[in-house]
Amino acid sequence: PEARAAFREASQPVREQFIEMTGEDGRQLLEEIKATIKEYERQQSQKP
């Protein structure tokens, strides 16, 4: 968890630049990616 938080923080400028370059479509794409990751993590946490 700590490494992921550090990566998330370190990559924030890259995500912001991506959104600047791609606009609302890019923002929506990043949100979809985050939702997909969250769902995958939820599914993995339910496995025995």
N, CA, C and O atoms as a printed pandas DataFrame, in Angstrom:
     atom_number atom_name residue_name chain_id  residue_number  x_coord  y_coord  z_coord
0              1         N          PRO        A               1    0.802   -1.221    0.000
1              2        CA          PRO        A               1    0.000    0.000    0.000
2              3         C          PRO        A               1    0.840    1.279    0.000
3              4         O          PRO        A               1    0.491    2.247   -0.676
4              5         N          GLU        A               2    1.949    1.290    0.755
5              6        CA          GLU        A               2    2.773    2.492    0.802
6              7         C          GLU        A               2    3.426    2.760   -0.546
7              8         O          GLU        A               2    3.503    3.907   -0.986
8              9         N          ALA        A               3    3.894    1.711   -1.194
9             10        CA          ALA        A               3    4.536    1.874   -2.499
10            11         C          ALA        A               3    3.535    2.382   -3.527
11            12         O          ALA        A               3    3.869    3.213   -4.372
12            13         N          ARG        A               4    2.323    1.887   -3.452
13            14        CA          ARG        A               4    1.287    2.342   -4.399
14            15         C          ARG        A               4    0.958    3.801   -4.171
15            16         O          ARG        A               4    0.768    4.555   -5.126
16            17         N          ALA        A               5    0.888    4.206   -2.907
17            18        CA          ALA        A               5    0.604    5.605   -2.595
18            19         C          ALA        A               5    1.733    6.498   -3.101
19            20         O          ALA        A               5    1.481    7.572   -3.648
20            21         N          ALA        A               6    2.967    6.059   -2.921
21            22        CA          ALA        A               6    4.111    6.834   -3.404
22            23         C          ALA        A               6    4.083    6.938   -4.924
23            24         O          ALA        A               6    4.353    8.004   -5.477
24            25         N          PHE        A               7    3.760    5.841   -5.603
25            26        CA          PHE        A               7    3.675    5.868   -7.061
26            27         C          PHE        A               7    2.551    6.792   -7.515
27            28         O          PHE        A               7    2.721    7.569   -8.455
28            29         N          ARG        A               8    1.422    6.707   -6.857
29            30        CA          ARG        A               8    0.278    7.547   -7.211
30            31         C          ARG        A               8    0.659    9.028   -7.094
31            32         O          ARG        A               8    0.334    9.838   -7.962
32            33         N          GLU        A               9    1.349    9.358   -6.009
33            34        CA          GLU        A               9    1.770   10.747   -5.801
34            35         C          GLU        A               9    2.805   11.173   -6.845
35            36         O          GLU        A               9    2.716   12.266   -7.405
36            37         N          ALA        A              10    3.778   10.311   -7.101
37            38        CA          ALA        A              10    4.836   10.643   -8.055
38            39         C          ALA        A              10    4.317   10.764   -9.481
39            40         O          ALA        A              10    4.862   11.529  -10.277
40            41         N          SER        A              11    3.273   10.019   -9.807
41            42        CA          SER        A              11    2.754   10.031  -11.177
42            43         C          SER        A              11    1.683   11.099  -11.406
43            44         O          SER        A              11    1.212   11.267  -12.531
44            45         N          GLN        A              12    1.301   11.808  -10.372
45            46        CA          GLN        A              12    0.253   12.824  -10.506
46            47         C          GLN        A              12    0.573   13.853  -11.595
47            48         O          GLN        A              12   -0.310   14.162  -12.396
48            49         N          PRO        A              13    1.797   14.398  -11.663
49            50        CA          PRO        A              13    2.083   15.368  -12.727
50            51         C          PRO        A              13    1.908   14.790  -14.134
51            52         O          PRO        A              13    1.487   15.495  -15.052
52            53         N          VAL        A              14    2.228   13.523  -14.297
53            54        CA          VAL        A              14    2.071   12.883  -15.607
54            55         C          VAL        A              14    0.594   12.772  -15.960
55            56         O          VAL        A              14    0.203   13.022  -17.101
56            57         N          ARG        A              15   -0.230   12.396  -14.978
57            58        CA          ARG        A              15   -1.674   12.306  -15.234
58            59         C          ARG        A              15   -2.243   13.675  -15.572
59            60         O          ARG        A              15   -3.078   13.799  -16.468
60            61         N          GLU        A              16   -1.795   14.701  -14.858
61            62        CA          GLU        A              16   -2.279   16.050  -15.140
62            63         C          GLU        A              16   -1.882   16.498  -16.546
63            64         O          GLU        A              16   -2.678   17.110  -17.258
64            65         N          GLN        A              17   -0.645   16.189  -16.938
65            66        CA          GLN        A              17   -0.201   16.549  -18.285
66            67         C          GLN        A              17   -1.008   15.779  -19.330
67            68         O          GLN        A              17   -1.378   16.336  -20.363
68            69         N          PHE        A              18   -1.276   14.514  -19.068
69            70        CA          PHE        A              18   -2.082   13.714  -19.990
70            71         C          PHE        A              18   -3.454   14.350  -20.185
71            72         O          PHE        A              18   -3.945   14.446  -21.310
72            73         N          ILE        A              19   -4.066   14.781  -19.094
73            74        CA          ILE        A              19   -5.385   15.410  -19.179
74            75         C          ILE        A              19   -5.300   16.725  -19.946
75            76         O          ILE        A              19   -6.188   17.037  -20.740
76            77         N          GLU        A              20   -4.235   17.501  -19.716
77            78        CA          GLU        A              20   -4.060   18.743  -20.471
78            79         C          GLU        A              20   -3.965   18.471  -21.964
79            80         O          GLU        A              20   -4.499   19.227  -22.775
80            81         N          MET        A              21   -3.285   17.392  -22.324
81            82        CA          MET        A              21   -3.082   17.057  -23.733
82            83         C          MET        A              21   -4.329   16.463  -24.374
83            84         O          MET        A              21   -4.572   16.669  -25.563
84            85         N          THR        A              22   -5.118   15.732  -23.603
85            86        CA          THR        A              22   -6.227   14.981  -24.195
86            87         C          THR        A              22   -7.604   15.523  -23.840
87            88         O          THR        A              22   -8.602   15.127  -24.441
88            89         N          GLY        A              23   -7.662   16.418  -22.876
89            90        CA          GLY        A              23   -8.933   17.031  -22.508
90            91         C          GLY        A              23   -9.848   16.090  -21.742
91            92         O          GLY        A              23   -9.405   15.176  -21.048
92            93         N          GLU        A              24  -11.129   16.347  -21.894
93            94        CA          GLU        A              24  -12.135   15.589  -21.143
94            95         C          GLU        A              24  -12.107   14.102  -21.491
95            96         O          GLU        A              24  -12.340   13.261  -20.622
96            97         N          ASP        A              25  -11.827   13.772  -22.744
97            98        CA          ASP        A              25  -11.741   12.353  -23.118
98            99         C          ASP        A              25  -10.650   11.646  -22.312
99           100         O          ASP        A              25  -10.847   10.525  -21.844
100          101         N          GLY        A              26   -9.513   12.297  -22.155
101          102        CA          GLY        A              26   -8.422   11.718  -21.375
102          103         C          GLY        A              26   -8.788   11.569  -19.916
103          104         O          GLY        A              26   -8.461   10.563  -19.286
104          105         N          ARG        A              27   -9.467   12.570  -19.377
105          106        CA          ARG        A              27   -9.902   12.501  -17.978
106          107         C          ARG        A              27  -10.851   11.314  -17.793
107          108         O          ARG        A              27  -10.726   10.562  -16.826
108          109         N          GLN        A              28  -11.778   11.151  -18.701
109          110        CA          GLN        A              28  -12.728   10.039  -18.604
110          111         C          GLN        A              28  -12.010    8.701  -18.718
111          112         O          GLN        A              28  -12.343    7.750  -18.010
112          113         N          LEU        A              29  -11.029    8.627  -19.604
113          114        CA          LEU        A              29  -10.269    7.393  -19.764
114          115         C          LEU        A              29   -9.547    7.030  -18.466
115          116         O          LEU        A              29   -9.572    5.875  -18.042
116          117         N          LEU        A              30   -8.909    8.007  -17.843
117          118        CA          LEU        A              30   -8.229    7.740  -16.573
118          119         C          LEU        A              30   -9.214    7.295  -15.500
119          120         O          LEU        A              30   -8.900    6.412  -14.701
120          121         N          GLU        A              31  -10.389    7.887  -15.471
121          122        CA          GLU        A              31  -11.403    7.481  -14.490
122          123         C          GLU        A              31  -11.852    6.042  -14.742
123          124         O          GLU        A              31  -12.058    5.282  -13.797
124          125         N          GLU        A              32  -12.002    5.670  -16.008
125          126        CA          GLU        A              32  -12.382    4.293  -16.339
126          127         C          GLU        A              32  -11.289    3.318  -15.908
127          128         O          GLU        A              32  -11.577    2.241  -15.386
128          129         N          ILE        A              33  -10.046    3.699  -16.127
129          130        CA          ILE        A              33   -8.932    2.842  -15.721
130          131         C          ILE        A              33   -8.934    2.664  -14.207
131          132         O          ILE        A              33   -8.783    1.546  -13.714
132          133         N          LYS        A              34   -9.102    3.751  -13.472
133          134        CA          LYS        A              34   -9.133    3.661  -12.008
134          135         C          LYS        A              34  -10.284    2.784  -11.539
135          136         O          LYS        A              34  -10.120    2.001  -10.603
136          137         N          ALA        A              35  -11.441    2.901  -12.170
137          138        CA          ALA        A              35  -12.595    2.087  -11.784
138          139         C          ALA        A              35  -12.328    0.612  -12.068
139          140         O          ALA        A              35  -12.704   -0.252  -11.275
140          141         N          THR        A              36  -11.685    0.322  -13.189
141          142        CA          THR        A              36  -11.360   -1.059  -13.538
142          143         C          THR        A              36  -10.390   -1.651  -12.521
143          144         O          THR        A              36  -10.558   -2.789  -12.084
144          145         N          ILE        A              37   -9.384   -0.881  -12.149
145          146        CA          ILE        A              37   -8.415   -1.347  -11.155
146          147         C          ILE        A              37   -9.105   -1.593   -9.818
147          148         O          ILE        A              37   -8.860   -2.608   -9.166
148          149         N          LYS        A              38   -9.952   -0.676   -9.416
149          150        CA          LYS        A              38  -10.661   -0.823   -8.140
150          151         C          LYS        A              38  -11.525   -2.085   -8.137
151          152         O          LYS        A              38  -11.560   -2.810   -7.143
152          153         N          GLU        A              39  -12.212   -2.347   -9.232
153          154        CA          GLU        A              39  -13.053   -3.543   -9.333
154          155         C          GLU        A              39  -12.196   -4.804   -9.286
155          156         O          GLU        A              39  -12.554   -5.770   -8.612
156          157         N          TYR        A              40  -11.075   -4.806   -9.992
157          158        CA          TYR        A              40  -10.178   -5.958   -9.975
158          159         C          TYR        A              40   -9.676   -6.215   -8.554
159          160         O          TYR        A              40   -9.659   -7.357   -8.095
160          161         N          GLU        A              41   -9.269   -5.153   -7.863
161          162        CA          GLU        A              41   -8.792   -5.314   -6.491
162          163         C          GLU        A              41   -9.894   -5.849   -5.584
163          164         O          GLU        A              41   -9.632   -6.671   -4.705
164          165         N          ARG        A              42  -11.114   -5.391   -5.792
165          166        CA          ARG        A              42  -12.235   -5.884   -4.995
166          167         C          ARG        A              42  -12.421   -7.377   -5.228
167          168         O          ARG        A              42  -12.602   -8.142   -4.280
168          169         N          GLN        A              43  -12.377   -7.785   -6.486
169          170        CA          GLN        A              43  -12.548   -9.199   -6.815
170          171         C          GLN        A              43  -11.425  -10.040   -6.213
171          172         O          GLN        A              43  -11.669  -11.130   -5.696
172          173         N          GLN        A              44  -10.204   -9.535   -6.281
173          174        CA          GLN        A              44   -9.061  -10.274   -5.747
174          175         C          GLN        A              44   -9.150  -10.421   -4.231
175          176         O          GLN        A              44   -8.733  -11.439   -3.678
176          177         N          SER        A              45   -9.686   -9.418   -3.567
177          178        CA          SER        A              45   -9.775   -9.473   -2.109
178          179         C          SER        A              45  -10.840  -10.466   -1.644
179          180         O          SER        A              45  -10.845  -10.867   -0.481
180          181         N          GLN        A              46  -11.734  -10.861   -2.534
181          182        CA          GLN        A              46  -12.793  -11.807   -2.177
182          183         C          GLN        A              46  -12.394  -13.252   -2.436
183          184         O          GLN        A              46  -13.113  -14.174   -2.051
184          185         N          LYS        A              47  -11.249  -13.455   -3.087
185          186        CA          LYS        A              47  -10.800  -14.821   -3.356
186          187         C          LYS        A              47  -10.278  -15.441   -2.070
187          188         O          LYS        A              47   -9.670  -14.764   -1.240
188          189         N          PRO        A              48  -10.524  -16.744   -1.914
189          190        CA          PRO        A              48  -10.053  -17.431   -0.693
190          191         C          PRO        A              48   -8.544  -17.505   -0.616
191          192         O          PRO        A              48   -8.001  -18.050    0.346
